[in-house]
């Protein structure tokens, strides 16, 4: 998941837990008997011979972290191409788009407090931060009270000039529910007001970094920005209460401009209406402190495991299954944005988009992003998913722009996000701890099965899964899930269309 998940954790966790509804008792499914037979076989393939865990191991341990455009990312695209081809999928190909800048750390970041006493700080470069100048940056720390308000920032102009600005969870929450783009703009405003550098206090304990704050369109951040965990952040806040604090830090990053990035596409042609398709998507890129085993090795490996299990059926569904592995998700959903834009003419034939990007905990069901009609449309398959503990439907909307479904959703395509447990996700994603040892084979296998069964059931339906919404209907949907301001802001910036 991407940027909106960098907002306060409490949003996500509380709301996800309170959302959703379980069926009190199961009724027989209304799916046709031949579809049910295929699903039974597919479930057997996925649960007993599913390869998601092995795919994730190969990706996370075998290839490693996959920053968009890095050598490892390219390796991952080669691997995905080879695996889809080996499975016998058709039209396995790359579709490229251009990112304004790729970014990779060249040195380990170093930082320390100079005044009131000398002490090492545990910090790294923030993702997509420019390098510090030769010799590093040095300055007095100013804690920014409110990143959400340009007006409030202007009031502190004197204190910001020449300072290293500390942004922590308090700074990010003070303005309330402001669009993410406003926060990004306000970050750039700090540069205009003469700040020397920024420290993003990530709130992660054990002084671990949690990168990704601030980047959203593949451009570099305006200022050298360090990322720092909770303990050092809290220390700086306490020291600032007693008097001035001076720090210094340095790191070097490698940046290349206008780099071509590949999405990977592969299809299982439908047996009756191949023109119509269900899109199974996940992002192949990851952040670098860990190996992206959860975010989003689990989504990538789910897509491959579904492809493997459906191929093993030798009975494709009526419609085509189209698998798309996106790049640039972590820099602002760039790969899926490019894909939806390039394929906008054929989205009318896209029956549904199923995205997996919330980690590998046990599946609970599907997130429908506030669409009540999708809840109804899922009812026939929901009955069958009950046996996997995944009959839940959540209309939690805060994740609407947090992963690759966003660009399809705003074009009215029925879009679903796999709903999984979320207990460990926030402690792992974007951090050094996002590694394969955290992936539980059973949970990942179950999640992949939910995606495979749902995709097959939708693709095998006689009629279409659900209506494509008009723009006014999408606006209504956004209002209902309280994401209209965010939607409008992104639309006004030309970011979604
Ligand atoms: Zn992700």
Short mmCIF file of C-alpha atoms and ligand atoms in Angstrom, two decimals:
data_model
loop_
_atom_site.label_atom_id
_atom_site.label_comp_id
_atom_site.label_asym_id
_atom_site.label_seq_id
_atom_site.Cartn_x
_atom_site.Cartn_y
_atom_site.Cartn_z
CA UNK A 1 0.00 0.00 0.00
CA UNK A 2 1.10 3.43 -0.64
CA UNK A 3 0.84 6.96 0.57
CA UNK A 4 -2.42 7.23 2.46
CA UNK A 5 -1.19 4.53 4.77
CA UNK A 6 1.49 6.91 5.91
CA UNK A 7 -1.25 8.84 7.63
CA UNK A 8 -1.94 8.03 11.29
CA UNK A 9 -2.10 4.32 11.98
CA UNK A 10 -5.14 4.61 14.18
CA UNK A 11 -7.35 5.54 11.23
CA UNK A 12 -6.68 2.38 9.43
CA UNK A 13 -6.59 -0.12 12.20
CA UNK A 14 -9.64 1.02 14.16
CA UNK A 15 -11.78 1.49 11.11
CA UNK A 16 -10.83 -1.79 9.50
CA UNK A 17 -11.62 -3.71 12.64
CA UNK A 18 -14.99 -2.02 13.06
CA UNK A 19 -16.01 -2.39 9.42
CA UNK A 20 -17.34 -5.44 7.70
CA UNK A 21 -20.16 -7.78 8.36
CA UNK A 22 -20.32 -11.51 8.62
CA UNK A 23 -23.12 -13.66 7.39
CA UNK A 24 -24.97 -15.23 10.28
CA UNK A 25 -25.53 -18.47 8.42
CA UNK A 26 -24.71 -19.71 5.01
CA UNK A 27 -27.29 -20.17 2.26
CA UNK A 28 -26.69 -22.17 -0.90
CA UNK A 29 -24.82 -20.27 -3.60
CA UNK A 30 -26.73 -19.10 -6.66
CA UNK A 31 -23.74 -19.76 -8.93
CA UNK A 32 -24.42 -22.23 -11.76
CA UNK A 33 -23.42 -25.85 -10.94
CA UNK A 34 -20.69 -25.94 -13.62
CA UNK A 35 -19.06 -22.85 -12.11
CA UNK A 36 -19.24 -24.39 -8.65
CA UNK A 37 -17.58 -27.57 -9.94
CA UNK A 38 -14.74 -25.52 -11.45
CA UNK A 39 -14.39 -23.54 -8.21
CA UNK A 40 -14.19 -26.74 -6.16
CA UNK A 41 -11.35 -27.95 -8.30
CA UNK A 42 -9.68 -24.55 -8.27
CA UNK A 43 -9.95 -24.41 -4.47
CA UNK A 44 -8.24 -27.80 -4.30
CA UNK A 45 -5.44 -26.58 -6.57
CA UNK A 46 -4.96 -23.40 -4.57
CA UNK A 47 -5.21 -24.84 -1.07
CA UNK A 48 -3.29 -28.07 -1.60
CA UNK A 49 -0.86 -27.14 -4.37
CA UNK A 50 -0.87 -23.33 -4.21
CA UNK A 51 2.49 -21.75 -4.92
CA UNK A 52 2.04 -18.28 -3.39
CA UNK A 53 4.43 -18.93 -0.50
CA UNK A 54 7.14 -20.24 -2.83
CA UNK A 55 6.69 -17.33 -5.26
CA UNK A 56 7.01 -14.87 -2.39
CA UNK A 57 10.17 -16.60 -1.17
CA UNK A 58 11.73 -16.37 -4.61
CA UNK A 59 10.83 -12.71 -4.91
CA UNK A 60 11.71 -11.50 -1.40
CA UNK A 61 14.71 -13.69 -0.58
CA UNK A 62 15.86 -14.49 -4.10
CA UNK A 63 15.62 -11.03 -5.64
CA UNK A 64 15.32 -8.72 -2.62
CA UNK A 65 14.08 -5.14 -2.31
CA UNK A 66 12.62 -3.74 -5.53
CA UNK A 67 12.77 0.03 -5.68
CA UNK A 68 11.06 1.15 -8.87
CA UNK A 69 13.63 1.25 -11.66
CA UNK A 70 16.43 -0.38 -9.65
CA UNK A 71 18.41 -3.37 -10.96
CA UNK A 72 16.41 -5.59 -8.58
CA UNK A 73 13.15 -4.23 -9.96
CA UNK A 74 14.27 -5.07 -13.49
CA UNK A 75 15.27 -8.54 -12.27
CA UNK A 76 11.80 -8.96 -10.75
CA UNK A 77 10.16 -8.04 -14.07
CA UNK A 78 12.34 -10.64 -15.84
CA UNK A 79 11.37 -13.21 -13.20
CA UNK A 80 7.63 -12.45 -13.49
CA UNK A 81 7.80 -12.63 -17.31
CA UNK A 82 9.57 -15.99 -17.09
CA UNK A 83 7.12 -17.41 -14.54
CA UNK A 84 4.00 -16.36 -16.45
CA UNK A 85 5.52 -17.78 -19.63
CA UNK A 86 6.46 -21.04 -17.90
CA UNK A 87 2.87 -21.40 -16.71
CA UNK A 88 1.67 -21.12 -20.30
CA UNK A 89 -0.15 -17.78 -20.08
CA UNK A 90 -0.75 -15.90 -23.32
CA UNK A 91 0.42 -12.50 -24.45
CA UNK A 92 3.02 -12.20 -21.68
CA UNK A 93 4.52 -8.77 -22.25
CA UNK A 94 5.90 -5.54 -20.82
CA UNK A 95 4.15 -2.20 -20.98
CA UNK A 96 6.41 0.69 -20.16
CA UNK A 97 5.81 4.15 -18.82
CA UNK A 98 8.25 6.84 -17.66
CA UNK A 99 8.97 7.85 -14.09
CA UNK A 100 10.34 11.40 -13.60
CA UNK A 101 13.12 10.08 -11.33
CA UNK A 102 14.37 6.78 -9.98
CA UNK A 103 16.06 6.83 -6.63
CA UNK A 104 18.43 4.53 -4.76
CA UNK A 105 20.49 5.07 -1.61
CA UNK A 106 24.20 5.08 -2.32
CA UNK A 107 25.46 5.45 1.25
CA UNK A 108 24.09 4.61 4.66
CA UNK A 109 22.72 7.72 6.34
CA UNK A 110 24.50 9.08 9.41
CA UNK A 111 23.16 11.66 11.81
CA UNK A 112 23.81 13.04 15.26
CA UNK A 113 22.74 15.59 17.81
CA UNK A 114 25.45 18.24 18.31
CA UNK A 115 23.74 20.41 20.94
CA UNK A 116 22.82 20.24 23.83
CA UNK A 117 24.97 17.08 23.87
CA UNK A 118 26.45 14.79 21.28
CA UNK A 119 24.49 11.63 20.45
CA UNK A 120 24.04 9.42 17.43
CA UNK A 121 20.67 9.51 15.65
CA UNK A 122 19.27 6.42 13.93
CA UNK A 123 18.32 7.76 10.54
CA UNK A 124 18.36 7.04 6.84
CA UNK A 125 17.50 9.05 3.78
CA UNK A 126 13.79 9.34 3.13
CA UNK A 127 12.77 7.74 -0.16
CA UNK A 128 13.13 10.09 -3.16
CA UNK A 129 15.10 12.60 -1.08
CA UNK A 130 17.93 14.48 -2.78
CA UNK A 131 21.41 13.84 -1.36
CA UNK A 132 22.65 16.16 1.34
CA UNK A 133 25.30 18.60 0.14
CA UNK A 134 28.95 17.52 0.48
CA UNK A 135 29.71 17.46 4.23
CA UNK A 136 26.04 17.04 5.18
CA UNK A 137 23.46 19.45 6.55
CA UNK A 138 23.60 21.10 9.93
CA UNK A 139 21.13 23.32 11.72
CA UNK A 140 18.88 24.06 14.64
CA UNK A 141 15.82 21.86 14.83
CA UNK A 142 12.37 23.41 14.53
CA UNK A 143 9.38 21.18 15.27
CA UNK A 144 6.63 21.96 12.77
CA UNK A 145 3.29 22.18 14.60
CA UNK A 146 0.99 21.71 11.60
CA UNK A 147 1.97 20.31 8.20
CA UNK A 148 -1.65 20.49 7.03
CA UNK A 149 -1.92 24.27 6.96
CA UNK A 150 0.07 26.57 4.64
CA UNK A 151 -1.17 29.52 6.66
CA UNK A 152 0.20 28.09 9.91
CA UNK A 153 3.51 27.32 8.19
CA UNK A 154 3.79 30.90 6.90
CA UNK A 155 3.32 32.16 10.46
CA UNK A 156 6.46 30.25 11.47
CA UNK A 157 8.50 31.51 8.48
CA UNK A 158 11.14 33.11 10.72
CA UNK A 159 11.73 29.90 12.63
CA UNK A 160 11.76 27.76 9.49
CA UNK A 161 14.42 29.82 7.70
CA UNK A 162 17.80 28.13 8.14
CA UNK A 163 16.32 25.34 10.28
CA UNK A 164 16.14 21.58 10.05
CA UNK A 165 12.39 21.04 10.27
CA UNK A 166 11.16 18.08 12.32
CA UNK A 167 7.84 16.65 11.14
CA UNK A 168 6.24 14.00 13.34
CA UNK A 169 2.84 12.36 13.65
CA UNK A 170 1.60 15.37 15.62
CA UNK A 171 2.57 17.70 12.75
CA UNK A 172 0.79 15.44 10.27
CA UNK A 173 -2.42 15.15 12.29
CA UNK A 174 -2.77 18.74 13.50
CA UNK A 175 -4.53 19.95 10.36
CA UNK A 176 -7.14 17.21 10.51
CA UNK A 177 -8.24 15.49 7.34
CA UNK A 178 -6.41 17.42 4.61
CA UNK A 179 -5.72 15.92 1.18
CA UNK A 180 -2.36 14.23 0.86
CA UNK A 181 -1.42 16.57 -2.00
CA UNK A 182 -1.78 19.54 0.33
CA UNK A 183 0.71 17.92 2.73
CA UNK A 184 3.11 17.37 -0.17
CA UNK A 185 2.72 21.01 -1.27
CA UNK A 186 3.31 22.19 2.28
CA UNK A 187 6.49 20.09 2.40
CA UNK A 188 7.71 22.00 -0.67
CA UNK A 189 6.70 25.27 0.99
CA UNK A 190 9.31 24.59 3.68
CA UNK A 191 12.00 24.76 0.98
CA UNK A 192 10.62 28.06 -0.30
CA UNK A 193 10.77 29.48 3.21
CA UNK A 194 14.47 28.63 3.46
CA UNK A 195 14.51 25.44 5.56
CA UNK A 196 17.83 23.60 5.26
CA UNK A 197 16.47 20.07 5.51
CA UNK A 198 13.65 17.96 6.94
CA UNK A 199 13.48 15.05 9.36
CA UNK A 200 10.43 12.81 8.99
CA UNK A 201 9.77 11.18 12.36
CA UNK A 202 8.04 8.00 11.30
CA UNK A 203 6.65 6.86 14.63
CA UNK A 204 8.13 3.37 14.21
CA UNK A 205 9.51 1.97 17.45
CA UNK A 206 12.98 0.51 18.07
CA UNK A 207 14.31 3.51 16.13
CA UNK A 208 13.57 1.76 12.86
CA UNK A 209 12.97 3.80 9.72
CA UNK A 210 9.69 3.66 7.81
CA UNK A 211 10.29 5.32 4.48
CA UNK A 212 7.98 6.74 1.86
CA UNK A 213 6.71 9.99 3.36
CA UNK A 214 6.19 12.76 0.87
CA UNK A 215 6.84 11.22 -2.54
CA UNK A 216 3.76 10.82 -4.72
CA UNK A 217 4.42 11.56 -8.35
CA UNK A 218 7.90 10.19 -8.89
CA UNK A 219 9.62 13.57 -8.49
CA UNK A 220 12.31 14.15 -5.88
CA UNK A 221 11.39 15.83 -2.61
CA UNK A 222 12.22 19.52 -2.38
CA UNK A 223 14.73 19.20 0.49
CA UNK A 224 17.19 16.60 1.80
CA UNK A 225 14.90 14.61 4.07
CA UNK A 226 15.92 12.04 6.66
CA UNK A 227 13.64 9.37 8.09
CA UNK A 228 13.88 8.56 11.79
CA UNK A 229 12.08 6.20 14.20
CA UNK A 230 9.99 7.01 17.26
CA UNK A 231 12.54 7.03 20.08
CA UNK A 232 14.92 9.56 18.51
CA UNK A 233 11.96 11.69 17.43
CA UNK A 234 10.57 11.77 20.96
CA UNK A 235 14.02 12.60 22.34
CA UNK A 236 14.31 15.60 20.02
CA UNK A 237 10.84 16.76 21.09
CA UNK A 238 11.82 16.55 24.79
CA UNK A 239 15.14 18.30 24.25
CA UNK A 240 13.39 21.07 22.28
CA UNK A 241 11.20 21.78 25.29
CA UNK A 242 14.33 22.58 27.31
CA UNK A 243 16.15 24.71 24.71
CA UNK A 244 17.77 24.83 21.27
CA UNK A 245 18.80 21.57 19.62
CA UNK A 246 21.33 21.35 16.80
CA UNK A 247 21.71 18.27 14.60
CA UNK A 248 23.59 17.25 11.50
CA UNK A 249 23.13 14.45 9.00
CA UNK A 250 24.39 13.26 5.66
CA UNK A 251 23.65 10.69 2.96
CA UNK A 252 24.16 10.25 -0.73
CA UNK A 253 21.53 8.96 -3.15
CA UNK A 254 21.71 7.97 -6.80
CA UNK A 255 19.08 9.58 -8.99
CA UNK A 256 18.33 9.04 -12.68
CA UNK A 257 15.79 11.13 -14.55
CA UNK A 258 13.04 10.04 -16.94
CA UNK A 259 13.53 6.31 -16.68
CA UNK A 260 11.35 3.74 -18.46
CA UNK A 261 9.60 1.36 -16.07
CA UNK A 262 7.83 -1.83 -17.11
CA UNK A 263 4.49 -3.16 -15.91
CA UNK A 264 4.15 -6.89 -16.58
CA UNK A 265 0.98 -8.21 -18.23
CA UNK A 266 -0.16 -11.79 -18.92
CA UNK A 267 -3.54 -13.30 -19.79
CA UNK A 268 -5.56 -16.49 -19.60
CA UNK A 269 -7.98 -16.00 -22.52
CA UNK A 270 -11.65 -16.46 -21.70
CA UNK A 271 -13.37 -19.45 -23.29
CA UNK A 272 -16.51 -17.58 -24.47
CA UNK A 273 -16.06 -13.81 -24.29
CA UNK A 274 -12.29 -13.23 -24.37
CA UNK A 275 -12.75 -9.52 -25.05
CA UNK A 276 -14.19 -9.04 -21.58
CA UNK A 277 -11.80 -9.45 -18.69
CA UNK A 278 -11.25 -9.49 -14.94
CA UNK A 279 -8.04 -7.74 -13.94
CA UNK A 280 -5.96 -9.25 -11.12
CA UNK A 281 -3.44 -6.64 -10.03
CA UNK A 282 -0.64 -6.10 -7.54
CA UNK A 283 2.49 -4.02 -7.40
CA UNK A 284 5.87 -5.54 -8.05
CA UNK A 285 7.91 -2.66 -6.64
CA UNK A 286 8.75 -2.30 -2.95
CA UNK A 287 10.59 -0.08 -0.51
CA UNK A 288 14.20 -0.97 0.27
CA UNK A 289 14.72 -1.24 4.04
CA UNK A 290 13.19 -4.74 4.00
CA UNK A 291 12.60 -7.05 1.06
CA UNK A 292 8.94 -6.20 0.42
CA UNK A 293 7.85 -9.72 1.34
CA UNK A 294 4.48 -8.38 2.54
CA UNK A 295 4.27 -5.11 0.64
CA UNK A 296 3.77 -6.33 -1.91
CA UNK A 297 5.43 -9.70 -2.33
CA UNK A 298 2.21 -11.23 -1.06
CA UNK A 299 0.16 -9.48 -3.78
CA UNK A 300 2.58 -10.39 -6.56
CA UNK A 301 2.82 -13.99 -5.44
CA UNK A 302 -0.97 -14.15 -5.14
CA UNK A 303 -1.36 -13.10 -8.79
CA UNK A 304 1.14 -15.74 -9.90
CA UNK A 305 -0.43 -18.42 -7.70
CA UNK A 306 -3.87 -17.69 -9.17
CA UNK A 307 -2.43 -17.93 -12.69
CA UNK A 308 -0.78 -21.24 -11.83
CA UNK A 309 -3.91 -22.76 -10.29
CA UNK A 310 -6.25 -21.65 -13.09
CA UNK A 311 -3.84 -22.99 -15.74
CA UNK A 312 -3.80 -26.31 -13.89
CA UNK A 313 -7.60 -26.50 -14.27
CA UNK A 314 -7.41 -26.63 -18.06
CA UNK A 315 -10.83 -24.95 -18.02
CA UNK A 316 -10.61 -21.18 -18.29
CA UNK A 317 -13.61 -19.08 -17.22
CA UNK A 318 -15.93 -17.47 -19.79
CA UNK A 319 -14.08 -14.14 -19.63
CA UNK A 320 -10.35 -13.48 -19.80
CA UNK A 321 -8.25 -13.25 -16.65
CA UNK A 322 -5.72 -10.49 -17.09
CA UNK A 323 -2.81 -10.32 -14.65
CA UNK A 324 -1.01 -7.00 -14.29
CA UNK A 325 2.02 -6.41 -12.05
CA UNK A 326 2.55 -2.68 -11.65
CA UNK A 327 5.68 -0.67 -10.92
CA UNK A 328 5.86 2.70 -9.18
CA UNK A 329 3.00 2.04 -6.77
CA UNK A 330 5.01 3.29 -3.81
CA UNK A 331 5.80 6.56 -5.58
CA UNK A 332 2.11 7.35 -6.11
CA UNK A 333 0.30 4.54 -7.97
CA UNK A 334 2.23 5.47 -11.11
CA UNK A 335 2.21 2.12 -12.91
CA UNK A 336 -1.53 1.54 -12.50
CA UNK A 337 -2.21 5.15 -13.42
CA UNK A 338 -0.24 4.73 -16.65
CA UNK A 339 -1.99 1.42 -17.32
CA UNK A 340 -5.54 2.71 -16.74
CA UNK A 341 -4.79 5.72 -18.91
CA UNK A 342 -3.32 3.65 -21.75
CA UNK A 343 -6.24 1.21 -21.64
CA UNK A 344 -9.07 3.64 -20.92
CA UNK A 345 -10.87 2.66 -24.13
CA UNK A 346 -11.19 -0.97 -23.09
CA UNK A 347 -12.07 -0.44 -19.44
CA UNK A 348 -15.74 -0.78 -20.46
CA UNK A 349 -14.89 -4.46 -21.05
CA UNK A 350 -13.25 -4.81 -17.65
CA UNK A 351 -15.77 -6.64 -15.49
CA UNK A 352 -13.86 -6.11 -12.25
CA UNK A 353 -10.47 -5.16 -10.84
CA UNK A 354 -9.16 -7.22 -7.92
CA UNK A 355 -6.15 -5.77 -6.15
CA UNK A 356 -4.12 -7.48 -3.42
CA UNK A 357 -1.94 -5.18 -1.34
CA UNK A 358 -2.67 -5.44 2.36
CA UNK A 359 -0.16 -8.06 3.39
CA UNK A 360 -0.28 -11.76 4.02
CA UNK A 361 -2.41 -12.08 7.14
CA UNK A 362 -5.48 -14.31 7.06
CA UNK A 363 -8.11 -13.12 4.56
CA UNK A 364 -11.42 -11.77 5.84
CA UNK A 365 -13.11 -11.11 2.53
CA UNK A 366 -13.32 -8.07 0.25
CA UNK A 367 -13.27 -4.32 0.57
CA UNK A 368 -15.85 -2.76 -1.74
CA UNK A 369 -14.83 0.89 -1.27
CA UNK A 370 -18.33 1.94 -0.31
CA UNK A 371 -20.22 0.33 -3.22
CA UNK A 372 -23.30 -1.42 -1.81
CA UNK A 373 -24.03 -2.98 -5.21
CA UNK A 374 -20.67 -4.79 -5.10
CA UNK A 375 -21.62 -6.25 -1.77
CA UNK A 376 -24.73 -7.70 -3.42
CA UNK A 377 -22.82 -8.84 -6.48
CA UNK A 378 -20.38 -10.74 -4.26
CA UNK A 379 -23.11 -12.60 -2.36
CA UNK A 380 -23.02 -15.82 -4.47
CA UNK A 381 -19.23 -16.27 -4.05
CA UNK A 382 -19.30 -14.97 -0.47
CA UNK A 383 -21.24 -18.07 0.56
CA UNK A 384 -18.41 -20.28 -0.67
CA UNK A 385 -15.67 -18.16 0.91
CA UNK A 386 -17.18 -18.67 4.35
CA UNK A 387 -15.32 -21.95 4.66
CA UNK A 388 -12.04 -20.03 4.34
CA UNK A 389 -13.08 -17.49 6.96
CA UNK A 390 -13.31 -14.89 4.23
CA UNK A 391 -17.02 -14.13 3.85
CA UNK A 392 -16.63 -10.59 5.20
CA UNK A 393 -17.37 -7.43 3.26
CA UNK A 394 -15.88 -4.15 4.40
CA UNK A 395 -17.00 -0.78 3.11
CA UNK A 396 -14.09 0.96 4.80
CA UNK A 397 -13.12 3.71 2.41
CA UNK A 398 -9.87 5.20 3.71
CA UNK A 399 -7.84 2.88 1.52
CA UNK A 400 -9.56 4.13 -1.66
CA UNK A 401 -6.41 5.86 -2.93
CA UNK A 402 -3.86 3.68 -1.18
CA UNK A 403 -3.25 1.15 -3.89
CA UNK A 404 -3.58 0.32 -7.56
CA UNK A 405 -7.38 0.03 -7.69
CA UNK A 406 -7.70 3.83 -7.43
CA UNK A 407 -7.39 4.70 -11.12
CA UNK A 408 -9.90 2.02 -12.11
CA UNK A 409 -12.30 2.90 -9.30
CA UNK A 410 -12.49 6.58 -10.30
CA UNK A 411 -13.31 5.50 -13.86
CA UNK A 412 -16.28 3.58 -12.47
CA UNK A 413 -14.89 0.06 -12.92
CA UNK A 414 -16.11 -2.31 -10.15
CA UNK A 415 -13.00 -2.50 -7.95
CA UNK A 416 -12.24 -4.75 -5.00
CA UNK A 417 -9.33 -4.89 -2.57
CA UNK A 418 -8.58 -8.11 -0.71
CA UNK A 419 -9.47 -7.59 2.96
CA UNK A 420 -6.99 -9.31 5.24
CA UNK A 421 -6.14 -9.14 8.91
CA UNK A 422 -4.21 -6.00 9.64
CA UNK A 423 -2.63 -6.62 13.02
CA UNK A 424 0.98 -6.82 11.87
CA UNK A 425 0.89 -4.94 8.59
CA UNK A 426 1.58 -1.44 9.88
CA UNK A 427 4.53 -2.69 11.94
CA UNK A 428 6.09 -4.24 8.82
CA UNK A 429 5.41 -2.31 5.67
CA UNK A 430 8.08 0.13 4.44
CA UNK A 431 10.37 -0.99 7.27
CA UNK A 432 13.45 -3.21 7.70
CA UNK A 433 11.13 -5.83 9.21
CA UNK A 434 9.19 -6.46 5.98
CA UNK A 435 10.90 -9.78 5.31
CA UNK A 436 9.90 -13.31 4.35
CA UNK A 437 10.13 -14.75 7.88
CA UNK A 438 6.93 -12.78 8.70
CA UNK A 439 4.92 -14.44 5.95
CA UNK A 440 2.68 -17.25 7.21
CA UNK A 441 2.21 -19.90 4.55
CA UNK A 442 -1.33 -20.83 5.57
CA UNK A 443 -2.59 -17.25 5.64
CA UNK A 444 -1.01 -16.34 2.32
CA UNK A 445 -2.34 -19.53 0.71
CA UNK A 446 -5.86 -18.76 1.96
CA UNK A 447 -5.67 -15.17 0.70
CA UNK A 448 -4.50 -16.29 -2.73
CA UNK A 449 -7.36 -18.80 -2.84
CA UNK A 450 -9.89 -16.07 -2.06
CA UNK A 451 -8.53 -13.97 -4.93
CA UNK A 452 -8.47 -16.91 -7.34
CA UNK A 453 -11.97 -18.15 -6.49
CA UNK A 454 -13.50 -14.69 -6.62
CA UNK A 455 -11.80 -13.79 -9.90
CA UNK A 456 -12.87 -17.06 -11.49
CA UNK A 457 -16.45 -16.77 -10.25
CA UNK A 458 -16.78 -13.23 -11.59
CA UNK A 459 -15.13 -14.10 -14.91
CA UNK A 460 -17.40 -17.12 -15.33
CA UNK A 461 -20.69 -15.27 -14.75
CA UNK A 462 -23.27 -15.12 -17.55
CA UNK A 463 -24.05 -11.46 -17.04
CA UNK A 464 -21.74 -8.70 -15.91
CA UNK A 465 -20.62 -8.55 -12.30
CA UNK A 466 -21.82 -5.02 -11.54
CA UNK A 467 -22.50 -1.69 -13.23
CA UNK A 468 -19.78 0.70 -14.35
CA UNK A 469 -20.40 3.98 -12.57
CA UNK A 470 -20.69 7.37 -14.25
CA UNK A 471 -18.55 10.23 -12.94
CA UNK A 472 -21.43 11.72 -10.87
CA UNK A 473 -21.99 8.26 -9.37
CA UNK A 474 -18.29 7.97 -8.52
CA UNK A 475 -18.51 11.37 -6.85
CA UNK A 476 -21.41 10.10 -4.76
CA UNK A 477 -19.39 7.01 -3.84
CA UNK A 478 -16.48 9.21 -2.75
CA UNK A 479 -18.79 11.36 -0.61
CA UNK A 480 -20.20 8.28 1.02
CA UNK A 481 -16.79 7.00 2.06
CA UNK A 482 -15.71 10.51 3.05
CA UNK A 483 -12.97 10.64 0.43
CA UNK A 484 -14.48 13.32 -1.79
CA UNK A 485 -12.00 16.03 -0.83
CA UNK A 486 -9.10 13.70 -1.51
CA UNK A 487 -10.67 12.62 -4.81
CA UNK A 488 -11.35 16.19 -5.90
CA UNK A 489 -7.84 17.30 -4.97
CA UNK A 490 -6.24 14.48 -6.95
CA UNK A 491 -8.55 15.05 -9.90
CA UNK A 492 -7.82 18.80 -9.92
CA UNK A 493 -4.11 18.03 -10.02
CA UNK A 494 -4.62 15.75 -13.01
CA UNK A 495 -3.30 12.95 -10.91
CA UNK A 496 -6.03 10.39 -11.47
CA UNK A 497 -7.25 10.88 -15.00
ZN1 LIG B 1 1.84 -1.90 -1.26
#
